[in-house]
Amino acid sequence: QVQLVESGGGLVQPGGTLRLTCVASGFPSSYTHIGWFRLAPRMDRKGVSCINVGDSTTWTVESVSDRYTIYQDRSKNTVTLQMNNLHPEDTAVYVCGASWRAHPRCAEEEYGAWGQGIAVTVSS
């Protein structure tokens, strides 16, 4: 079973940068995709950016695609979400998830393992 641990969150001023990292352990070779999600007010997870760990193809929600980049380091079993030019509306708890599906959408229902989440606060 994959275990996921997030790091890199915190408080940043508008226009700042954060790098969130998700480390996978357990049986990392068994999953196909890792994604970053935001916890919405009703606690459902909204897909922000996801990566195919096999071929590194990515998907990022259009609203942040000019500011967020997802990438992986397979040697370390990590997936990083680089967030630039942060806005107050980026404030949320971010959670990484793993999927075992062949071609999952970057959507909560297609992911089956989750980290604890990490808080990002964008405020002056």
PDB file of C-alpha atoms in Angstrom:
ATOM      1  CA  GLN A   1       0.000   0.000   0.000  1.00  0.00           C
ATOM      2  CA  VAL A   2       1.253   3.457  -0.908  1.00  0.00           C
ATOM      3  CA  GLN A   3       1.742   6.003   1.829  1.00  0.00           C
ATOM      4  CA  LEU A   4       1.878   9.666   0.879  1.00  0.00           C
ATOM      5  CA  VAL A   5       3.393  12.512   2.888  1.00  0.00           C
ATOM      6  CA  GLU A   6       3.196  16.159   1.880  1.00  0.00           C
ATOM      7  CA  SER A   7       5.576  18.955   2.791  1.00  0.00           C
ATOM      8  CA  GLY A   8       6.369  22.505   1.803  1.00  0.00           C
ATOM      9  CA  GLY A   9       3.227  24.399   2.740  1.00  0.00           C
ATOM     10  CA  GLY A  10       2.985  27.480   4.902  1.00  0.00           C
ATOM     11  CA  LEU A  11       2.299  31.187   4.842  1.00  0.00           C
ATOM     12  CA  VAL A  12       3.375  33.273   1.884  1.00  0.00           C
ATOM     13  CA  GLN A  13       2.621  36.780   0.700  1.00  0.00           C
ATOM     14  CA  PRO A  14       0.679  37.423  -2.498  1.00  0.00           C
ATOM     15  CA  GLY A  15       2.989  37.068  -5.462  1.00  0.00           C
ATOM     16  CA  GLY A  16       5.175  34.608  -3.602  1.00  0.00           C
ATOM     17  CA  THR A  17       6.222  31.069  -4.403  1.00  0.00           C
ATOM     18  CA  LEU A  18       5.793  27.720  -2.706  1.00  0.00           C
ATOM     19  CA  ARG A  19       6.902  24.252  -3.637  1.00  0.00           C
ATOM     20  CA  LEU A  20       4.810  21.371  -2.342  1.00  0.00           C
ATOM     21  CA  THR A  21       6.376  17.931  -2.331  1.00  0.00           C
ATOM     22  CA  CYS A  22       4.638  14.571  -2.049  1.00  0.00           C
ATOM     23  CA  VAL A  23       6.774  11.593  -1.065  1.00  0.00           C
ATOM     24  CA  ALA A  24       5.439   8.124  -1.791  1.00  0.00           C
ATOM     25  CA  SER A  25       6.501   5.071   0.162  1.00  0.00           C
ATOM     26  CA  GLY A  26       5.289   1.524   0.557  1.00  0.00           C
ATOM     27  CA  PHE A  27       4.828   0.037  -2.917  1.00  0.00           C
ATOM     28  CA  PRO A  28       5.498   3.119  -5.068  1.00  0.00           C
ATOM     29  CA  SER A  29       6.013   1.180  -8.269  1.00  0.00           C
ATOM     30  CA  SER A  30       2.402   0.009  -8.284  1.00  0.00           C
ATOM     31  CA  TYR A  31       0.659   3.344  -8.825  1.00  0.00           C
ATOM     32  CA  THR A  32       0.265   5.066 -12.196  1.00  0.00           C
ATOM     33  CA  HIS A  33      -0.511   8.680 -11.336  1.00  0.00           C
ATOM     34  CA  ILE A  34       0.059  11.148  -8.539  1.00  0.00           C
ATOM     35  CA  GLY A  35      -2.086  14.222  -8.219  1.00  0.00           C
ATOM     36  CA  TRP A  36      -2.410  17.348  -6.148  1.00  0.00           C
ATOM     37  CA  PHE A  37      -5.862  18.341  -4.972  1.00  0.00           C
ATOM     38  CA  ARG A  38      -7.374  21.193  -3.031  1.00  0.00           C
ATOM     39  CA  LEU A  39      -9.763  20.534  -0.196  1.00  0.00           C
ATOM     40  CA  ALA A  40     -12.919  22.480  -0.922  1.00  0.00           C
ATOM     41  CA  PRO A  41     -15.117  23.949   1.847  1.00  0.00           C
ATOM     42  CA  ARG A  42     -17.337  20.848   1.964  1.00  0.00           C
ATOM     43  CA  MET A  43     -14.153  18.740   2.181  1.00  0.00           C
ATOM     44  CA  ASP A  44     -14.345  17.197  -1.299  1.00  0.00           C
ATOM     45  CA  ARG A  45     -11.061  17.227  -3.163  1.00  0.00           C
ATOM     46  CA  LYS A  46     -10.706  19.251  -6.354  1.00  0.00           C
ATOM     47  CA  GLY A  47      -8.023  18.208  -8.805  1.00  0.00           C
ATOM     48  CA  VAL A  48      -5.362  20.853  -9.362  1.00  0.00           C
ATOM     49  CA  SER A  49      -2.601  19.022 -11.211  1.00  0.00           C
ATOM     50  CA  CYS A  50      -1.809  15.384 -11.907  1.00  0.00           C
ATOM     51  CA  ILE A  51       1.097  13.505 -13.455  1.00  0.00           C
ATOM     52  CA  ASN A  52       1.494  10.133 -15.099  1.00  0.00           C
ATOM     53  CA  VAL A  53       4.511   8.709 -13.298  1.00  0.00           C
ATOM     54  CA  GLY A  54       5.252   6.403 -16.202  1.00  0.00           C
ATOM     55  CA  ASP A  55       5.699   8.967 -18.967  1.00  0.00           C
ATOM     56  CA  SER A  56       5.508  12.270 -17.011  1.00  0.00           C
ATOM     57  CA  THR A  57       2.550  13.593 -18.964  1.00  0.00           C
ATOM     58  CA  THR A  58       0.679  16.142 -16.907  1.00  0.00           C
ATOM     59  CA  TRP A  59      -2.644  17.872 -16.571  1.00  0.00           C
ATOM     60  CA  THR A  60      -3.221  21.129 -14.699  1.00  0.00           C
ATOM     61  CA  VAL A  61      -6.526  22.909 -14.196  1.00  0.00           C
ATOM     62  CA  GLU A  62      -6.737  25.855 -16.531  1.00  0.00           C
ATOM     63  CA  SER A  63      -7.281  28.439 -13.799  1.00  0.00           C
ATOM     64  CA  VAL A  64      -3.736  27.924 -12.482  1.00  0.00           C
ATOM     65  CA  SER A  65      -1.927  26.413 -15.466  1.00  0.00           C
ATOM     66  CA  ASP A  66       0.088  29.578 -16.042  1.00  0.00           C
ATOM     67  CA  ARG A  67       1.359  29.556 -12.460  1.00  0.00           C
ATOM     68  CA  TYR A  68       1.538  25.931 -11.314  1.00  0.00           C
ATOM     69  CA  THR A  69       3.860  23.210 -12.585  1.00  0.00           C
ATOM     70  CA  ILE A  70       3.925  19.567 -11.551  1.00  0.00           C
ATOM     71  CA  TYR A  71       6.953  17.350 -11.964  1.00  0.00           C
ATOM     72  CA  GLN A  72       8.446  14.220 -10.495  1.00  0.00           C
ATOM     73  CA  ASP A  73      11.745  12.769  -9.349  1.00  0.00           C
ATOM     74  CA  ARG A  74      11.330   9.044  -9.816  1.00  0.00           C
ATOM     75  CA  SER A  75      14.612   8.269  -8.080  1.00  0.00           C
ATOM     76  CA  LYS A  76      13.181   9.768  -4.894  1.00  0.00           C
ATOM     77  CA  ASN A  77       9.522   8.806  -5.461  1.00  0.00           C
ATOM     78  CA  THR A  78       8.529  12.447  -5.151  1.00  0.00           C
ATOM     79  CA  VAL A  79       6.056  14.619  -7.025  1.00  0.00           C
ATOM     80  CA  THR A  80       6.383  18.367  -6.652  1.00  0.00           C
ATOM     81  CA  LEU A  81       3.867  21.123  -7.279  1.00  0.00           C
ATOM     82  CA  GLN A  82       5.636  24.388  -8.010  1.00  0.00           C
ATOM     83  CA  MET A  83       3.284  27.299  -7.321  1.00  0.00           C
ATOM     84  CA  ASN A  84       4.321  30.747  -8.524  1.00  0.00           C
ATOM     85  CA  ASN A  85       2.734  34.172  -8.210  1.00  0.00           C
ATOM     86  CA  LEU A  86       0.393  32.968  -5.511  1.00  0.00           C
ATOM     87  CA  HIS A  87      -2.939  34.706  -4.964  1.00  0.00           C
ATOM     88  CA  PRO A  88      -5.038  34.829  -1.787  1.00  0.00           C
ATOM     89  CA  GLU A  89      -7.574  32.562  -3.483  1.00  0.00           C
ATOM     90  CA  ASP A  90      -4.915  29.848  -3.668  1.00  0.00           C
ATOM     91  CA  THR A  91      -5.284  29.503   0.079  1.00  0.00           C
ATOM     92  CA  ALA A  92      -6.399  25.961   0.839  1.00  0.00           C
ATOM     93  CA  VAL A  93      -5.344  22.613   2.199  1.00  0.00           C
ATOM     94  CA  TYR A  94      -3.525  20.723  -0.544  1.00  0.00           C
ATOM     95  CA  VAL A  95      -3.542  16.936  -0.596  1.00  0.00           C
ATOM     96  CA  CYS A  96      -1.655  14.518  -2.786  1.00  0.00           C
ATOM     97  CA  GLY A  97      -3.262  11.341  -4.019  1.00  0.00           C
ATOM     98  CA  ALA A  98      -2.290   8.212  -5.907  1.00  0.00           C
ATOM     99  CA  SER A  99      -4.192   6.374  -8.618  1.00  0.00           C
ATOM    100  CA  TRP A 100      -3.796   2.868  -9.976  1.00  0.00           C
ATOM    101  CA  ARG A 101      -6.014   3.423 -13.002  1.00  0.00           C
ATOM    102  CA  ALA A 102      -4.580   3.348 -16.499  1.00  0.00           C
ATOM    103  CA  HIS A 103      -5.977   6.733 -17.584  1.00  0.00           C
ATOM    104  CA  PRO A 104      -7.541   8.499 -14.632  1.00  0.00           C
ATOM    105  CA  ARG A 105      -8.996  11.938 -14.795  1.00  0.00           C
ATOM    106  CA  CYS A 106      -7.490  14.306 -12.268  1.00  0.00           C
ATOM    107  CA  ALA A 107     -10.533  13.814 -10.084  1.00  0.00           C
ATOM    108  CA  GLU A 108     -11.037  12.602  -6.547  1.00  0.00           C
ATOM    109  CA  GLU A 109     -13.121   9.573  -7.449  1.00  0.00           C
ATOM    110  CA  GLU A 110     -10.313   8.138  -9.579  1.00  0.00           C
ATOM    111  CA  TYR A 111      -7.701   8.289  -6.865  1.00  0.00           C
ATOM    112  CA  GLY A 112      -7.499   5.788  -4.037  1.00  0.00           C
ATOM    113  CA  ALA A 113      -4.801   6.786  -1.567  1.00  0.00           C
ATOM    114  CA  TRP A 114      -4.312  10.119   0.122  1.00  0.00           C
ATOM    115  CA  GLY A 115      -1.860  12.032   2.217  1.00  0.00           C
ATOM    116  CA  GLN A 116      -2.839  13.992   5.301  1.00  0.00           C
ATOM    117  CA  GLY A 117      -2.824  17.307   3.499  1.00  0.00           C
ATOM    118  CA  ILE A 118      -0.843  20.467   4.019  1.00  0.00           C
ATOM    119  CA  ALA A 119      -2.023  24.029   4.493  1.00  0.00           C
ATOM    120  CA  VAL A 120      -1.142  26.857   2.148  1.00  0.00           C
ATOM    121  CA  THR A 121      -2.039  30.388   3.220  1.00  0.00           C
ATOM    122  CA  VAL A 122      -1.529  33.351   0.920  1.00  0.00           C
ATOM    123  CA  SER A 123      -1.901  36.569   2.833  1.00  0.00           C
ATOM    124  CA  SER A 124      -0.186  39.857   3.431  1.00  0.00           C
TER     125      SER A 124
END
